[in-house]
Coordinates of C-alpha atoms in Angstrom, one line a residue:
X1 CA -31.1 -6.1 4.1
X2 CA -31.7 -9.5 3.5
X3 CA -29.0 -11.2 1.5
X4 CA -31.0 -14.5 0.8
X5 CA -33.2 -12.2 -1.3
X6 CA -31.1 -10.1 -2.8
X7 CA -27.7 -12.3 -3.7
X8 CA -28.9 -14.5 -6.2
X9 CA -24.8 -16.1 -6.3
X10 CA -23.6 -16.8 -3.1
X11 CA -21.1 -14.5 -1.5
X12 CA -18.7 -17.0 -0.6
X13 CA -18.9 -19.2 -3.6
X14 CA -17.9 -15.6 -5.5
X15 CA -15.4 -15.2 -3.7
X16 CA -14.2 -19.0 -3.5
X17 CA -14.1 -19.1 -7.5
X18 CA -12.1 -15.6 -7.7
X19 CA -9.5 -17.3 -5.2
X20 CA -9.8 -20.5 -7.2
X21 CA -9.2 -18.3 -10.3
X22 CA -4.9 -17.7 -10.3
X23 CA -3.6 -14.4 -11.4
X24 CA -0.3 -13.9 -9.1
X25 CA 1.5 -11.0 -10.4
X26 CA 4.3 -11.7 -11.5
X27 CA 4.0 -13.2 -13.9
X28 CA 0.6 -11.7 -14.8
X29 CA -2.3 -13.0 -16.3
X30 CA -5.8 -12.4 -15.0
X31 CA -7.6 -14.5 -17.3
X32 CA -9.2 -16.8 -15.7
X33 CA -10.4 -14.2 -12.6
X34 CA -11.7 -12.1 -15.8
X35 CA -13.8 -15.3 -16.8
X36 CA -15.0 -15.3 -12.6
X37 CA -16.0 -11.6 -13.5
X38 CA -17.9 -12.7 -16.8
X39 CA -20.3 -15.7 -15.3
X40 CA -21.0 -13.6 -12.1
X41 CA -21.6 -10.7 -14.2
X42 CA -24.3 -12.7 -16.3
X43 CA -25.6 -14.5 -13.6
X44 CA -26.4 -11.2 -11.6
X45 CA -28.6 -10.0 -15.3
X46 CA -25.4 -7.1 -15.9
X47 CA -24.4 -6.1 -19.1
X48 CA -21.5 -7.9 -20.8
X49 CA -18.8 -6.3 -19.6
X50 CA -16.4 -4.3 -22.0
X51 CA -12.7 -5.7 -22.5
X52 CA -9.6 -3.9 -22.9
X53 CA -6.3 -5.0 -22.9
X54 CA -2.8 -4.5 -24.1
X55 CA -1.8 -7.9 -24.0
X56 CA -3.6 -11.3 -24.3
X57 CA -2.9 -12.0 -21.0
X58 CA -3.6 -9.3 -19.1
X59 CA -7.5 -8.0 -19.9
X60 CA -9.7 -4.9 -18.3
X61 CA -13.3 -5.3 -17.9
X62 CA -15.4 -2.7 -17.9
X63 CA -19.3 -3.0 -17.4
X64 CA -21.7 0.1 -17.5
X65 CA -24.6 0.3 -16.1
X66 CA -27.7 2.5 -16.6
X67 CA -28.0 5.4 -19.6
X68 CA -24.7 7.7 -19.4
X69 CA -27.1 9.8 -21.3
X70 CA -28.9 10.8 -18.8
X71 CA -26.8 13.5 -17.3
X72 CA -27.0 12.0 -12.9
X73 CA -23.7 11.5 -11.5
X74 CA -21.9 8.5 -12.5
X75 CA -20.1 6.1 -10.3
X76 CA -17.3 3.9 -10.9
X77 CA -16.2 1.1 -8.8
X78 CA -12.8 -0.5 -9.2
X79 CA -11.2 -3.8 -8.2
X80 CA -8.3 -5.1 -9.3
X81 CA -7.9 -8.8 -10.6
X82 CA -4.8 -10.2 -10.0
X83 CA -2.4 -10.8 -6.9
X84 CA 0.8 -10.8 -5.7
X85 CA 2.7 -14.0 -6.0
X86 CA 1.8 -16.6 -3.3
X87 CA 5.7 -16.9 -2.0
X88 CA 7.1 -20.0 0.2
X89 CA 3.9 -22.1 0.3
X90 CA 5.6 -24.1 3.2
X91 CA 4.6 -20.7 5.3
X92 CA 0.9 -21.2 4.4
X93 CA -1.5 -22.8 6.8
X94 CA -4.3 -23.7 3.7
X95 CA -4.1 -23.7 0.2
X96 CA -3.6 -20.1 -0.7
X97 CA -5.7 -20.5 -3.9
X98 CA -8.8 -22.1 -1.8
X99 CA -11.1 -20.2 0.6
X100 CA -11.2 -22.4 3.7
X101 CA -12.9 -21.0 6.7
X102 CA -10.8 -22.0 9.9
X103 CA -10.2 -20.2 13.7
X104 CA -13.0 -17.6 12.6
X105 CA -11.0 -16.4 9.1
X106 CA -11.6 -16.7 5.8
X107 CA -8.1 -17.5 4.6
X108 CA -7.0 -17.4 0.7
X109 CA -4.5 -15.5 -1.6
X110 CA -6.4 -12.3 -2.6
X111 CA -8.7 -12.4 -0.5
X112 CA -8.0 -9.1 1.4
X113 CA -6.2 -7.5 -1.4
X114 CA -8.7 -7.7 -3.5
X115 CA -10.5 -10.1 -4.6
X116 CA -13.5 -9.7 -2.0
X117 CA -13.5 -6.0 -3.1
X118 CA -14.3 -7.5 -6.6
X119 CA -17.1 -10.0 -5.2
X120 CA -18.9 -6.9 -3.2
X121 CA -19.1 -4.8 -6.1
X122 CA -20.8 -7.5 -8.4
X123 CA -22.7 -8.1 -5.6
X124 CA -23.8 -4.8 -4.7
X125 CA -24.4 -3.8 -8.5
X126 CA -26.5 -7.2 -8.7
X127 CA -29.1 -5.6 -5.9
X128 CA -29.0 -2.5 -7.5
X129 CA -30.1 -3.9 -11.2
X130 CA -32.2 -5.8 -9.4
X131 CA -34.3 -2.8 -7.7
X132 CA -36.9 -0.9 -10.1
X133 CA -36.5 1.8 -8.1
X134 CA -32.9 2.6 -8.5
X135 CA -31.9 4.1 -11.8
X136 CA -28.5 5.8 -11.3
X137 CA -25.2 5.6 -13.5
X138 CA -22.5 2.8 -12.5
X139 CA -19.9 1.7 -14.1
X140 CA -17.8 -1.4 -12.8
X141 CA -13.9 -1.9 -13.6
X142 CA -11.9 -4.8 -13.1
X143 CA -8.7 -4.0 -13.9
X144 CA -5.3 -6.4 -14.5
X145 CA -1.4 -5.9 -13.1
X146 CA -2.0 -3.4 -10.1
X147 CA 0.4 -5.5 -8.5
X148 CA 3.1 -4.3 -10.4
X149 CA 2.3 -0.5 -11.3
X150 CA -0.8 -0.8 -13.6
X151 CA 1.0 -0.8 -16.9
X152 CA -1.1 -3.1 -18.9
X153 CA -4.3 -2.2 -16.5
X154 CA -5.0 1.6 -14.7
X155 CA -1.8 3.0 -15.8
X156 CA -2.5 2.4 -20.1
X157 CA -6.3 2.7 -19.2
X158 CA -6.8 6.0 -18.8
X159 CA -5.3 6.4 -21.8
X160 CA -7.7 5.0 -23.8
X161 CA -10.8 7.4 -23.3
X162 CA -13.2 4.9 -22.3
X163 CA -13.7 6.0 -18.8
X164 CA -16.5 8.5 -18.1
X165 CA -17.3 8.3 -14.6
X166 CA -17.6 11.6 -12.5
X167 CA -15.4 10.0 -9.8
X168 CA -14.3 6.3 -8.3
X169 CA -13.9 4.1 -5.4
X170 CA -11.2 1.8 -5.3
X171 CA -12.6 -1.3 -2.8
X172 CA -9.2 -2.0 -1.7
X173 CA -8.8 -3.3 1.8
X174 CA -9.7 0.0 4.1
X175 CA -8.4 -1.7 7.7
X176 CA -6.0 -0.5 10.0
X177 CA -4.6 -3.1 12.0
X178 CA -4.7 -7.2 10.7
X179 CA -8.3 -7.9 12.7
X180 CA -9.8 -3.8 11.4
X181 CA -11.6 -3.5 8.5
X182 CA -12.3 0.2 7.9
X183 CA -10.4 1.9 10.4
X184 CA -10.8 5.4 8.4
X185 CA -12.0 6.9 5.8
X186 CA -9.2 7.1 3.5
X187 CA -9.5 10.1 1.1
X188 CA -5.9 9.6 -0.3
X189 CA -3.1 7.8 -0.3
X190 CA 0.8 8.2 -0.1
X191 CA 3.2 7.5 -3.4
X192 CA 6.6 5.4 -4.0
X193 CA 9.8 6.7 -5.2
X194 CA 12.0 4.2 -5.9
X195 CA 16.2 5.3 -6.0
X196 CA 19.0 2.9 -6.9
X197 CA 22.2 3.7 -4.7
X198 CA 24.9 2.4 -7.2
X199 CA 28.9 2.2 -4.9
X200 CA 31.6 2.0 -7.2
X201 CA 34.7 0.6 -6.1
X202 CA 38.5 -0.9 -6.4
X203 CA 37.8 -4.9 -8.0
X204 CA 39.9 -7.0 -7.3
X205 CA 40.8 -10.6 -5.5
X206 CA 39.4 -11.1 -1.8
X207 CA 42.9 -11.8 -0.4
X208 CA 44.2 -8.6 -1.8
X209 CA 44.7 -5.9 0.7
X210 CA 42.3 -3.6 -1.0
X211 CA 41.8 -0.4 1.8
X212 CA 38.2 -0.7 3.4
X213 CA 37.4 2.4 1.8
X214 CA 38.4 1.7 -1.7
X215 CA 35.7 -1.1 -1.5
X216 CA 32.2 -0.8 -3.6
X217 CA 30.5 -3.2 -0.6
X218 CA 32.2 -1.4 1.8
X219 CA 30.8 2.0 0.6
X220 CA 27.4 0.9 0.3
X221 CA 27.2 -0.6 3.7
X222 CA 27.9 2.7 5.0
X223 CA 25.3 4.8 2.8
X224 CA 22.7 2.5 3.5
X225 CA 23.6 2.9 7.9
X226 CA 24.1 6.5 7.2
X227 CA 20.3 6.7 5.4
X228 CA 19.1 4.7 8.0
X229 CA 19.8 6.9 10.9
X230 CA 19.3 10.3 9.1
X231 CA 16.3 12.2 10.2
X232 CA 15.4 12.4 6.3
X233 CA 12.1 14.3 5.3
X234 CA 11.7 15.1 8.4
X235 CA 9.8 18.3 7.8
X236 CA 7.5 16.3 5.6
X237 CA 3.6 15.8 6.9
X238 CA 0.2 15.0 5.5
X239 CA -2.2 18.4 6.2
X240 CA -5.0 15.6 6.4
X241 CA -3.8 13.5 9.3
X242 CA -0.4 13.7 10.3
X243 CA 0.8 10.9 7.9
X244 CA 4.5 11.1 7.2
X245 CA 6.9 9.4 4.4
X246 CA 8.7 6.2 5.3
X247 CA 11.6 5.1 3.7
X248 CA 12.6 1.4 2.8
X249 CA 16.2 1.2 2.7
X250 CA 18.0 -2.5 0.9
X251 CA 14.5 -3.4 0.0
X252 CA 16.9 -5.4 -2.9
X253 CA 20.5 -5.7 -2.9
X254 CA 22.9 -7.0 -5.6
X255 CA 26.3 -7.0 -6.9
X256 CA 29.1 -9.7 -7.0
X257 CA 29.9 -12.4 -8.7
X258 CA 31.8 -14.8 -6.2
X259 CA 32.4 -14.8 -2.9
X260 CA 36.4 -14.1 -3.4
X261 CA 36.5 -11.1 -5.4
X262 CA 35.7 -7.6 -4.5
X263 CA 33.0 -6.6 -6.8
X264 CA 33.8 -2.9 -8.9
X265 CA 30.3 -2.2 -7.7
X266 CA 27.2 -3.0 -6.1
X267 CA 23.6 -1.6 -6.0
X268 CA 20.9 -1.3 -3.2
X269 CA 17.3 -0.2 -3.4
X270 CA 15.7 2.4 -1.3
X271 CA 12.2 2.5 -1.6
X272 CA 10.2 6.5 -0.4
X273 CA 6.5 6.2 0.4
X274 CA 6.0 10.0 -0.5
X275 CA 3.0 12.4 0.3
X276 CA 1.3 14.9 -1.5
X277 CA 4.0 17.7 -1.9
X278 CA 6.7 15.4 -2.4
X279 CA 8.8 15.0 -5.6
X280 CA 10.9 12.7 -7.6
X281 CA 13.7 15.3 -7.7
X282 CA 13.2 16.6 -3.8
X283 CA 14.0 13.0 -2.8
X284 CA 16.8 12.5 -5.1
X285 CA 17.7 15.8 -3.7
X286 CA 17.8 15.0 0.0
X287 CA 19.7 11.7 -0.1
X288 CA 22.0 12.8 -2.1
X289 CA 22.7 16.0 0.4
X290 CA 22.6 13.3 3.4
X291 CA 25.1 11.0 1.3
X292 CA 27.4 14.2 0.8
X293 CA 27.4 15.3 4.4
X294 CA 28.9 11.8 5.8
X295 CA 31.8 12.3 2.6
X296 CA 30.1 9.7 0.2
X297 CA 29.2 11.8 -2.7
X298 CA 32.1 10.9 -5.1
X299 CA 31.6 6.8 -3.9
X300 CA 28.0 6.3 -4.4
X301 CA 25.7 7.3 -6.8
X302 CA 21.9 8.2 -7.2
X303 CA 19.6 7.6 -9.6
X304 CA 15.9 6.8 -10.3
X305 CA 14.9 3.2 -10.7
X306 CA 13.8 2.0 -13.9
X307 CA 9.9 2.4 -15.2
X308 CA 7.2 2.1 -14.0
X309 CA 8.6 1.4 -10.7
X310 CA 10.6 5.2 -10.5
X311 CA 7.9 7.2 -9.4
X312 CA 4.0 6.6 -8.5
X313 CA 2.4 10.1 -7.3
X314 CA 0.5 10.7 -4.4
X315 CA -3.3 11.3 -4.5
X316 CA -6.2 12.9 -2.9
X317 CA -9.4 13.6 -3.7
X318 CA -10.3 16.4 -0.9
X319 CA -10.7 19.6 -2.5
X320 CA -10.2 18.4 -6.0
X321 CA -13.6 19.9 -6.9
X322 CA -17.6 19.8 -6.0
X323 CA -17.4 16.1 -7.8
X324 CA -14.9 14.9 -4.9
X325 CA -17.1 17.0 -2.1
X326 CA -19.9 14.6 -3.5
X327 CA -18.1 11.5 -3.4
X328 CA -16.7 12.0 0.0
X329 CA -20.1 13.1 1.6
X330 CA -21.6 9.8 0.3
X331 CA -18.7 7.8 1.5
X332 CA -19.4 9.0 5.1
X333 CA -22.8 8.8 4.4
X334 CA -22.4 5.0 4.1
X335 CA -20.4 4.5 6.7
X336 CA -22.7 5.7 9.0
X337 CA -25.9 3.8 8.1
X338 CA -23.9 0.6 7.8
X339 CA -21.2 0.6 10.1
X340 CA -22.8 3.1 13.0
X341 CA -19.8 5.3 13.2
X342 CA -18.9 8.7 12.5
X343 CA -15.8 8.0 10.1
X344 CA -12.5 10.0 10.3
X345 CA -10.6 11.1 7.0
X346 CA -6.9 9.6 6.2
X347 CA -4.5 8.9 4.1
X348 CA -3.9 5.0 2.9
X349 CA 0.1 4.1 3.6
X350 CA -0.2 1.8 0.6
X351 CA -0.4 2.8 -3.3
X352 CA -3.7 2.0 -5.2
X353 CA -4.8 3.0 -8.8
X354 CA -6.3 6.2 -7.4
X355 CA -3.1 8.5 -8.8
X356 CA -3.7 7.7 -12.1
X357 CA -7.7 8.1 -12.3
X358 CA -7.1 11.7 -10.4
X359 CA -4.5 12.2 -12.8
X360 CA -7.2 12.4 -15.6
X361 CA -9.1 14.5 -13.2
X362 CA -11.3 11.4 -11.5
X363 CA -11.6 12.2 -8.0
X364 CA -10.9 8.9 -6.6
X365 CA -11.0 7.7 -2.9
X366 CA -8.5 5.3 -2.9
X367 CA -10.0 2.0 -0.5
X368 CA -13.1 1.3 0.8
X369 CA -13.5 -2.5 1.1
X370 CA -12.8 -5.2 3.6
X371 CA -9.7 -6.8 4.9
X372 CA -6.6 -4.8 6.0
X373 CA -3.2 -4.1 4.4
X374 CA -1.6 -5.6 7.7
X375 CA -2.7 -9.0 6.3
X376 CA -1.7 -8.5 2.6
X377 CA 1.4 -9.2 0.9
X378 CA 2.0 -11.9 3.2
X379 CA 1.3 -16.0 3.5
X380 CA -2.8 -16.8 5.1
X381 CA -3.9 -13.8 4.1
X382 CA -7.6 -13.3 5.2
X383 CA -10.5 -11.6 6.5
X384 CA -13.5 -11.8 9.1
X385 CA -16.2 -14.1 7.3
X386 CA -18.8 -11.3 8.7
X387 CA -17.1 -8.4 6.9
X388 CA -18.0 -10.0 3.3
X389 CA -22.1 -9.3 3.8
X390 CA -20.9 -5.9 5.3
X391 CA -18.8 -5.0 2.3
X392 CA -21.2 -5.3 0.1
X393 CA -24.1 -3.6 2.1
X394 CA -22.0 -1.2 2.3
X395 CA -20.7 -1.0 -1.2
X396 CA -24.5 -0.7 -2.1
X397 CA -25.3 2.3 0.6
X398 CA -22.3 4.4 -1.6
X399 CA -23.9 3.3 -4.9
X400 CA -27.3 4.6 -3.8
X401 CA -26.2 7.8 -1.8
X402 CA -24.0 8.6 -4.7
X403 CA -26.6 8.5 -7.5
X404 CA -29.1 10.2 -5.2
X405 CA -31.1 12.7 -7.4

């Protein structure tokens, strides 16, 4: 398909302007990529979108195409607006918030993770208003703070019963490794558990001869070795692929308040990427019995990190009902007319909003854009400039084979 006839905004400029447009999160505010959403939207003849939002700051669009009325399956495409924080800008080769094309990348904050996801789904829904003879149900959602567990975006959305789509495609990045844009077909995704190790210990001055075992950084030392070469969850594995949990252990540490005192306790994170079958409580459960077995029960304690970073559910929509069967069969169905290969179910390592659409009974496939999670969360973050134009031709072959009477 011709994109000079169909794209009347310019993919790159889209996406240029949604780099342009800063929404790191933390601190969170999405505004001005909501106000990229708005022009593009009007400029590609969509409705004005919907907005939602629990804070000022922080706002949800939601555009809906075509008569809900009408009783054909309804789509909904999600992106989310803001990113995570830029970190040491001495590490960046370009200006994280421009989109420069250099050594065959298309380099920019977001620009993996997600703001091209964003620009295909404008794009593809701007073809698709555009063509008399489509006339299926879409809905587009372009959501705030997935960066920090969705509490003023996906989380508190659902909540507010203005979603009616049959099922949802997240167009998070769906690459394998850094240079792979959709290595699988991911049909869910793992979860996080995050546990707080709290060693309590003997305070007191650094010159004192407090025994190495009465010590709060001494304890935590050795739960956080004794994690770290436990076999833990080791009987755990995803039926779809093989995918198994990983666990993150120091991911933050903190205690002390000078360098010459022993501190009366200290605190590490461990962070669980958990599968489907997992549970808050089962992990508490097995650290805590690994803790006790090397005799450091009664020295360290465990206990669920605060909200809404304690616990984010795996997700799949295989099975889920003949909605999901749907979804997934026009998923595949894409991928084979646009990317000429037979496509091979998985399940995503990272978290997306999927687990709180299927929550509320959306089936949900959880990424399905461009860009890899390899090249996310890190400084010159990027993509292939080809795998824009094939994002959204692909984006538009789901649309269609979705709808399809």
């Amino acid at each position: 398909m011709s994109a000079d006839l169909l794209d009347p905004i310019d993919p790159f400029d889209l996406l240029g302007a949604l780099v342009a447009a800063r929404s790191p999160n933390p601190p969170g505010d999405e505004r001005a990529a909501a106000g990229v959403v708005r022009e593009a939207a009007r400029a590609l003849g969509l409705p004005e979108p919907e907005e939602y939002r629990r804070s000022a700051e922080r706002p949800n669009l939601l555009i809906r195409i075509g008569d809900p009325g009408l009783g054909s399956p309804r789509l909904m495409l999600v992106g989310h607006l803001d990113t995570m924080p830029p970190g040491n800008l001495s590490s960046w080769q370009t200006d994280p918030y421009q989109l420069t094309r250099a050594d065959g990348r298309l380099a920019g904050l977001g620009v993996a993770d997600m703001k091209s996801g964003v620009a295909a789904a404008l794009l593809a829904a701007g073809r698709l208003v555009a063509d008399p003879g489509w006339s299926g149900g879409l809905d587009l959602l372009f959501v705030a703070d997935e960066e920090n567990c969705s509490d003023y975006g996906m989380k508190w959305l659902v909540g507010q019963q203005a979603l009616t789509a049959d099922a949802a495609v997240i167009l998070e990045p769906a690459g394998g490794s850094a240079a792979e844009s959709w290595s699988r077909l991911f049909v869910a995704q793992r979860g996080s558990c995050v546990v707080r190790l709290t060693a309590r210990g003997t305070p007191g001055h650094s010159a004192e001869q407090i025994p190495a075992g009465e010590r709060a950084g001494v304890a935590l030392a050795r739960a956080m070795v004794t994690l770290a070469d436990a076999e833990l969850f080791a009987r755990d594995a995803h039926p779809i692929d093989g995918t198994r949990p990983t666990v993150n252990i120091g991911t933050m540490v903190s205690g002390g308040i000078t360098p010459f005192m022993h501190p009366e306790s200290m605190t590490a994170i461990v962070e669980v990427r958990v599968i489907e079958g997992m549970t808050m409580a089962g992990v508490h459960g097995e650290l805590r019995s690994v803790l006790a077995g090397a005799g450091l029960a009664d020295r360290v304690e465990i206990a669920a990190a605060d909200p809404p970073h304690d616990w984010v559910p795996p997700s799949s929509a295989v099975g889920a009902d003949r909605g999901a069967d749907r979804l997934v069969g026009a998923a595949a169905a894409a991928m084979r007319a646009i990317l000429g290969v037979e496509p091979r179910p998985g399940v995503l390592l990272g978290v997306t909003d999927s687990c709180w659409l299927t929550e509320v009974g959306i089936p949900t496939l959880p990424a399905f854009g461009c860009g890899s999670l390899a090249v996310a969360h890190r400084p010159n973050e990027w993509i292939a400039p080809g795998d824009l134009g094939t994002a959204i031709d692909l984006t538009e072959a789901l649309v269609r084979m979705y709808t399809m009477p």
